[in-house]
PDB file of C-alpha atoms in Angstrom:
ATOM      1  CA  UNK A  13     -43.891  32.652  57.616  1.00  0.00           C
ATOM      2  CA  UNK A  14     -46.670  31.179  55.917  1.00  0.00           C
ATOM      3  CA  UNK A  15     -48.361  28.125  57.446  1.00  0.00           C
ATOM      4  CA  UNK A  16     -47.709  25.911  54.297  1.00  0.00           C
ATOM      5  CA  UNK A  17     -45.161  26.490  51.540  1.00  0.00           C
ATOM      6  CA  UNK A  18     -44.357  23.917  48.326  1.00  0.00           C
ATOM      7  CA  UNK A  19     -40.807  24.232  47.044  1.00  0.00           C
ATOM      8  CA  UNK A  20     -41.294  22.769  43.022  1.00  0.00           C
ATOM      9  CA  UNK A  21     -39.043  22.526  40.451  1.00  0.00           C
ATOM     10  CA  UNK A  22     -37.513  19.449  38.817  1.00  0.00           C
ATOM     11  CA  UNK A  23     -35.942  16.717  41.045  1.00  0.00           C
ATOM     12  CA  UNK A  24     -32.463  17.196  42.097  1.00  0.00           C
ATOM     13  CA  UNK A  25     -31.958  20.933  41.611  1.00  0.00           C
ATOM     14  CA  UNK A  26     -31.609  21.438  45.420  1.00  0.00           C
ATOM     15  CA  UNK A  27     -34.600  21.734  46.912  1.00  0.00           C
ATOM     16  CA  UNK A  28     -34.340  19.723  49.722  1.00  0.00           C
ATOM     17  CA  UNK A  29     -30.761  21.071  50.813  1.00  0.00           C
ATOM     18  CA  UNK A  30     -32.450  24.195  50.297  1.00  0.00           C
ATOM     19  CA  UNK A  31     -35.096  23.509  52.811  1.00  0.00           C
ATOM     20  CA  UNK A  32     -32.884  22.389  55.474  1.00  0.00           C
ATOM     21  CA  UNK A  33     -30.409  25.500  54.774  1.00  0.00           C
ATOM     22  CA  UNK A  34     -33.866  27.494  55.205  1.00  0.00           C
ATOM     23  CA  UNK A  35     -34.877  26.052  58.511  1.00  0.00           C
ATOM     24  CA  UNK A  36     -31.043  26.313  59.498  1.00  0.00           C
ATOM     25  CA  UNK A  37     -31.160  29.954  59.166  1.00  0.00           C
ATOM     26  CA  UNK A  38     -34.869  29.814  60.632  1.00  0.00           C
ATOM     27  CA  UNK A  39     -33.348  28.441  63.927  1.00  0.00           C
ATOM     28  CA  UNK A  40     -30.369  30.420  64.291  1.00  0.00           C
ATOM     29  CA  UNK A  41     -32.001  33.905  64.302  1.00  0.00           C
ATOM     30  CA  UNK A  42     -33.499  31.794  67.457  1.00  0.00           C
ATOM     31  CA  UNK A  43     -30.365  31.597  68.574  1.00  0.00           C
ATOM     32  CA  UNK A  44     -29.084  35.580  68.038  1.00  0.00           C
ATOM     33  CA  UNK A  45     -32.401  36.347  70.030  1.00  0.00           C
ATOM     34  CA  UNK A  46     -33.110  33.859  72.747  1.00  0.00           C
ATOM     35  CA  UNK A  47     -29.552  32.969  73.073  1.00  0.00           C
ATOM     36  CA  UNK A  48     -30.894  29.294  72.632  1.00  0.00           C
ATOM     37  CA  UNK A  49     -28.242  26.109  71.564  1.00  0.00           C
ATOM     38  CA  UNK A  50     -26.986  25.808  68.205  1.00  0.00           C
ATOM     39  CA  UNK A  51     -29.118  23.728  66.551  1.00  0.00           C
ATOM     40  CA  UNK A  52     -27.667  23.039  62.879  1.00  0.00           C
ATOM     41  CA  UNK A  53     -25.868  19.632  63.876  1.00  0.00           C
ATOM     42  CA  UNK A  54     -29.296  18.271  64.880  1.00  0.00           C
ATOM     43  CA  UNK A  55     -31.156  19.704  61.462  1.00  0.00           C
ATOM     44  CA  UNK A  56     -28.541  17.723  59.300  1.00  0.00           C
ATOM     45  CA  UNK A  57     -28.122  15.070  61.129  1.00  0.00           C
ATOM     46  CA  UNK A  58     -32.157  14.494  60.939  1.00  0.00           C
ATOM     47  CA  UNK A  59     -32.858  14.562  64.436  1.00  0.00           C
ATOM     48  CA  UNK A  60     -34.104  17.850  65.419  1.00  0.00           C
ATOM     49  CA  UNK A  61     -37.318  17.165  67.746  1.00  0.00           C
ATOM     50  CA  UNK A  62     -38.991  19.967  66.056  1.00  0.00           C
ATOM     51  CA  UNK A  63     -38.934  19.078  62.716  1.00  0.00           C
ATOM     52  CA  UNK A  64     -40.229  16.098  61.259  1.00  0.00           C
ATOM     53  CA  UNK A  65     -39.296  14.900  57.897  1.00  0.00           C
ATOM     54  CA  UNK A  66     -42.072  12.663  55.895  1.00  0.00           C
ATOM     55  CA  UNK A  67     -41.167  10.595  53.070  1.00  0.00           C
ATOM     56  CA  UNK A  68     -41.633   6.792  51.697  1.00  0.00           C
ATOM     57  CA  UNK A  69     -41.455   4.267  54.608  1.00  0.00           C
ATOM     58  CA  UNK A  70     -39.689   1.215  54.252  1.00  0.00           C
ATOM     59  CA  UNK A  71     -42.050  -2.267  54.102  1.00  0.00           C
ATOM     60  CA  UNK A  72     -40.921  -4.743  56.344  1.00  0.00           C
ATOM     61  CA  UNK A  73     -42.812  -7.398  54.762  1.00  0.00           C
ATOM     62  CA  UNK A  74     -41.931  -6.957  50.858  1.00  0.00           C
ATOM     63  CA  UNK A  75     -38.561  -5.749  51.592  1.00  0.00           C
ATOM     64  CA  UNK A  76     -38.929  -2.797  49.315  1.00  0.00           C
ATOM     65  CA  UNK A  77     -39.727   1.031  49.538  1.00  0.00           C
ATOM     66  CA  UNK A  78     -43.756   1.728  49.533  1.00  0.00           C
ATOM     67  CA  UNK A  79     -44.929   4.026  46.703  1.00  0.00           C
ATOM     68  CA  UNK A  80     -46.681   6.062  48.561  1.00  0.00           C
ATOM     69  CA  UNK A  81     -46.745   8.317  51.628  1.00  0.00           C
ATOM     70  CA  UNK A  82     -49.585   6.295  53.501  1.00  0.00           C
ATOM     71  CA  UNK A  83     -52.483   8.042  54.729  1.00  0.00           C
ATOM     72  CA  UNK A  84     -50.844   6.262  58.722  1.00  0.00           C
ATOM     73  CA  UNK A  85     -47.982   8.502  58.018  1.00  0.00           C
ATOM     74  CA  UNK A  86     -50.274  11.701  57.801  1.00  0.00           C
ATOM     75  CA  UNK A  87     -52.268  10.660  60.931  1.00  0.00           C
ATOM     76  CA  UNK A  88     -49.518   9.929  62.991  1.00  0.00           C
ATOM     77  CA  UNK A  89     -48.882  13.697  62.600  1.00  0.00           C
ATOM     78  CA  UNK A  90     -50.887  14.635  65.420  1.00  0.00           C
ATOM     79  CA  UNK A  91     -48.289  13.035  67.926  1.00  0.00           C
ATOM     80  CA  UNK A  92     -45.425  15.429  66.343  1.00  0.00           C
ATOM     81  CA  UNK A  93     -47.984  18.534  66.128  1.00  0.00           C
ATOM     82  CA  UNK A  94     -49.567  18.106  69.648  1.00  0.00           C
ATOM     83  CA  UNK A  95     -46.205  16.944  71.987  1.00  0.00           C
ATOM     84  CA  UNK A  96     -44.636  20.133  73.247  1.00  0.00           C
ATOM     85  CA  UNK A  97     -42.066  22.010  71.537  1.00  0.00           C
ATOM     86  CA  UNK A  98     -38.163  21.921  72.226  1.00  0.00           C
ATOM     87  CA  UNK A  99     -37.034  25.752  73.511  1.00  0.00           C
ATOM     88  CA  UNK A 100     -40.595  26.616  73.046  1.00  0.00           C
ATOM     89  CA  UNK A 101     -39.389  26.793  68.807  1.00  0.00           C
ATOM     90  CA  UNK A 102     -41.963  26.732  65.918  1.00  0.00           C
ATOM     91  CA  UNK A 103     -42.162  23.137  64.573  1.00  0.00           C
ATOM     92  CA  UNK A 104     -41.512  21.908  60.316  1.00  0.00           C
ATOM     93  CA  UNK A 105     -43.093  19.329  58.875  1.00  0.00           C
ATOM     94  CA  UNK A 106     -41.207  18.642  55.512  1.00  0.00           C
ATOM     95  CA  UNK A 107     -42.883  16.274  53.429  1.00  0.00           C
ATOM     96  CA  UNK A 108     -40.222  14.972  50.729  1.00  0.00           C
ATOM     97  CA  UNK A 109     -41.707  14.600  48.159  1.00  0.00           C
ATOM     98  CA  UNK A 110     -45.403  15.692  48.315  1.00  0.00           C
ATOM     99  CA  UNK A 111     -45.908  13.850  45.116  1.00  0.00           C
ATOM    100  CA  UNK A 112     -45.774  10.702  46.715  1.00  0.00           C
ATOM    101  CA  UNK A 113     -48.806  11.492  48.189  1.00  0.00           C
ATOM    102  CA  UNK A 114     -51.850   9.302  47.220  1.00  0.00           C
ATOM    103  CA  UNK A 115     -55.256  10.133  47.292  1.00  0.00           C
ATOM    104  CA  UNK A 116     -56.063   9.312  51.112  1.00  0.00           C
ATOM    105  CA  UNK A 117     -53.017  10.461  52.273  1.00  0.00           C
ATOM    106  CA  UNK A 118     -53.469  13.524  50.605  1.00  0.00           C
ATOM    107  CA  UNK A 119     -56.758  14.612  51.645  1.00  0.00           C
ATOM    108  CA  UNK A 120     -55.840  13.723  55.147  1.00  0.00           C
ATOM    109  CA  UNK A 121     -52.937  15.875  54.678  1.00  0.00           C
ATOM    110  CA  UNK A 122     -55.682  18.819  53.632  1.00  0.00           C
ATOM    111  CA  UNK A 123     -57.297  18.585  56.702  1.00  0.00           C
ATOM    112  CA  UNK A 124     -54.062  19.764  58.693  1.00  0.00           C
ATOM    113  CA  UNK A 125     -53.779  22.169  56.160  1.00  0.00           C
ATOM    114  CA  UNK A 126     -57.034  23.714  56.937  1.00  0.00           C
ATOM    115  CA  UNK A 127     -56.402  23.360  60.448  1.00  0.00           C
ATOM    116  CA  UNK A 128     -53.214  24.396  61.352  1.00  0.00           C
ATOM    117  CA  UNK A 129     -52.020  24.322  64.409  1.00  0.00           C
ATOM    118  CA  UNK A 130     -50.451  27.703  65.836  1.00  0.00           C
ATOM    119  CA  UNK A 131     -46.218  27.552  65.603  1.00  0.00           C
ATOM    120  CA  UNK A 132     -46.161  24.696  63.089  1.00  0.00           C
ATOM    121  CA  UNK A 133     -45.391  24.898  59.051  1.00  0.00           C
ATOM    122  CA  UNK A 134     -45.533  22.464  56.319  1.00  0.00           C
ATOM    123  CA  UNK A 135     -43.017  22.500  53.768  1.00  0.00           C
ATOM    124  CA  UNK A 136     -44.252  20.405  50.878  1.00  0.00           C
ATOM    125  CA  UNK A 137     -41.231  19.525  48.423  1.00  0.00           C
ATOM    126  CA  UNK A 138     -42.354  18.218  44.977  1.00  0.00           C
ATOM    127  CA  UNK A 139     -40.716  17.500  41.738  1.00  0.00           C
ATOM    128  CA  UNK A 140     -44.340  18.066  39.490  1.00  0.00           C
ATOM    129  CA  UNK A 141     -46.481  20.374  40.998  1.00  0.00           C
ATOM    130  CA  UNK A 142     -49.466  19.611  38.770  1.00  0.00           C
ATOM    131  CA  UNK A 143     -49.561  16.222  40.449  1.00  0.00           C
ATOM    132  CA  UNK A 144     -50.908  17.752  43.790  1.00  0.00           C
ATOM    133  CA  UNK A 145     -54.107  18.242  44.550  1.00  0.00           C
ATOM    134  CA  UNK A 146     -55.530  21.462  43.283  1.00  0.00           C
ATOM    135  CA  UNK A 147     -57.008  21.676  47.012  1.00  0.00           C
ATOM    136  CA  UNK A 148     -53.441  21.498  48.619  1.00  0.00           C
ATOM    137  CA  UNK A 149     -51.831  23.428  45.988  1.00  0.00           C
ATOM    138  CA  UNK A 150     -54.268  26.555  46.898  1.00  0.00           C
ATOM    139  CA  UNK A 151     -53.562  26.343  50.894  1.00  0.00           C
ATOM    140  CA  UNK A 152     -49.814  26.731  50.183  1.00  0.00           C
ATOM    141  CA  UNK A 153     -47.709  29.361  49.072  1.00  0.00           C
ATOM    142  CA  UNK A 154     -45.617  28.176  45.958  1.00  0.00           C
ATOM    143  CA  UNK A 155     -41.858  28.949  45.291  1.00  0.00           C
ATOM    144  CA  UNK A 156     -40.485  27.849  42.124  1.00  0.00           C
ATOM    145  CA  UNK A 157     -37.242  26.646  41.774  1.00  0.00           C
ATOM    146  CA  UNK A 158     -35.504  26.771  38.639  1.00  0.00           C
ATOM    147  CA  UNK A 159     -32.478  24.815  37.209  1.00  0.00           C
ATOM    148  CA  UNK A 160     -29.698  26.440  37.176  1.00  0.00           C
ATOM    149  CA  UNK A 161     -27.468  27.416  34.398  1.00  0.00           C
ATOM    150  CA  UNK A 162     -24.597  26.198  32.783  1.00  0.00           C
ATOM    151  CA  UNK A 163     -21.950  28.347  34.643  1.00  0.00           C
ATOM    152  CA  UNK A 164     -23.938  27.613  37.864  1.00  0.00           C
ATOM    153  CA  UNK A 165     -24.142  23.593  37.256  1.00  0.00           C
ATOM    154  CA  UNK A 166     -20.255  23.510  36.612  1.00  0.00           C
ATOM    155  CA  UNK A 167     -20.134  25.361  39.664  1.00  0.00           C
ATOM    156  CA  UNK A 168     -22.323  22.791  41.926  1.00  0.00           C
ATOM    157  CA  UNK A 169     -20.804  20.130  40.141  1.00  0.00           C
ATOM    158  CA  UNK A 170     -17.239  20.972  40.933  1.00  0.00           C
ATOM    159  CA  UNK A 171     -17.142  21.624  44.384  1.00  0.00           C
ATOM    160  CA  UNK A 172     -19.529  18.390  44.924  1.00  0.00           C
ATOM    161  CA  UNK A 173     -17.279  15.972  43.668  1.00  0.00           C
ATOM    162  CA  UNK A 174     -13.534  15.634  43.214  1.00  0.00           C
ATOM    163  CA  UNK A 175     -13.618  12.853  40.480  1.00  0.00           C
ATOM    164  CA  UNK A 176     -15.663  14.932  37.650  1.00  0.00           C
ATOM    165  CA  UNK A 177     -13.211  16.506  35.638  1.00  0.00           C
ATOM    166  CA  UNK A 178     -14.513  20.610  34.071  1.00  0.00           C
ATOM    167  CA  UNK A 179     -14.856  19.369  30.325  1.00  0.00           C
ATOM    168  CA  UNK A 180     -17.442  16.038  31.336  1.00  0.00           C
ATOM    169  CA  UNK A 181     -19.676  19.108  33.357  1.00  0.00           C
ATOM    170  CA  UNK A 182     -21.428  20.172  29.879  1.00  0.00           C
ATOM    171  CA  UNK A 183     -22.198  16.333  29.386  1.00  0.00           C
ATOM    172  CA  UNK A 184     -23.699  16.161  32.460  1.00  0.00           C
ATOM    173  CA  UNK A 185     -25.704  19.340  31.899  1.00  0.00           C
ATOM    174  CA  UNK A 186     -27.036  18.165  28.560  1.00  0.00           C
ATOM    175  CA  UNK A 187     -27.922  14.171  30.224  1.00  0.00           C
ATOM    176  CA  UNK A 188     -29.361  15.453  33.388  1.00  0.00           C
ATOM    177  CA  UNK A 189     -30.920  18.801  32.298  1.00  0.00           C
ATOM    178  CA  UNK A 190     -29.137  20.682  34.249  1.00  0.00           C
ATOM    179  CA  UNK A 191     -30.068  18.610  37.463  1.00  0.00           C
ATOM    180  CA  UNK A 192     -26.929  18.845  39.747  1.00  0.00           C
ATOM    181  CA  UNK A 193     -28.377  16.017  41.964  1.00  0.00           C
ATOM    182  CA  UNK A 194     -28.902  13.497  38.763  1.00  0.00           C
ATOM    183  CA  UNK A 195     -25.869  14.455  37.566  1.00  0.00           C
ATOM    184  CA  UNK A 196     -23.943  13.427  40.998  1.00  0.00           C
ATOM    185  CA  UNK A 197     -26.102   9.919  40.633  1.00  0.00           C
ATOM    186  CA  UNK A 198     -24.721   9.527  37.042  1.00  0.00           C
TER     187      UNK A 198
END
């Protein structure tokens, strides 16, 4: 694997599930080879000890989500990266979404990029890639994710919910540009 990797493409095509299916499969050819535990019920229930999920905190005071990733968020890092690893297992970072980034918390973000500590990856998740840092973009390796088509969306959309009915799925293609994850929230 490479030490960083951004997943773009527009919001709500399925990156995210795609990143925890990803580490899922990560962790269970672990599992064929080391004969370690199963470890999917702790990746989607969001408490894994190796993986560490990064997104907009919660302020206490205003009551309201920050808009930003704080620069505190990217230095409390080190305790993740530098406390030893369960079953001896490579460690994720998954920031969600990168773009929330802002400009401290980005460049302190670049300096564990350059730095990179052996057994641990950063999966950056972002909705506009052209709103990281040109720095951060060129210390990652970039997958694009595209939306998916019609058949595909009616597809997603079906088996996600039982209350859409197959003739409102090309409404919610052409509202949500063929985001399956906008179209749920609609």
């Amino acid at each position: 694997l490479h030490q960083a990797m951004i997943f773009s493409g527009t919001q709500g095509i399925g990156k995210a599930t795609f990143t925890y299916f990803f580490l899922n499969q990560i962790f269970k050819s672990f599992n064929k080879k080391f004969g370690t535990s199963n470890h999917s019920h702790l990746i989607y229930n969001n408490s894994h000890p190796n993986i560490l999920t990064i997104n907009k905190e919660f302020d206490e005071k205003t009551k309201k989500i920050k808009n930003f990733i704080t620069i505190d968020q990217i230095r409390n890092l080190d305790s993740f990266v530098y406390q030893s690893s369960f079953d001896n297992l490579p460690k994720f970072i998954v920031i969600d979404s990168a773009d929330d980034l802002n400009i401290n918390s980005s460049n302190g973000l670049l300096k564990k990029l350059e730095e990179p500590k052996k057994n641990t990856y950063f999966i950056l998740i972002s909705h506009q890639l052209s709103i990281l840092s040109s720095t951060i973009r060129s210390r990652c390796i970039k997958f694009n994710f595209h939306n998916p088509n019609l058949n595909q969306f009616k597809e997603i959309i079906l088996n996600s919910s039982d209350s859409i009915e197959k003739f409102n799925c090309e409404f919610l293609y052409d509202i949500s540009n063929g985001s399956p994850g906008l179209a749920l929230k609609l």
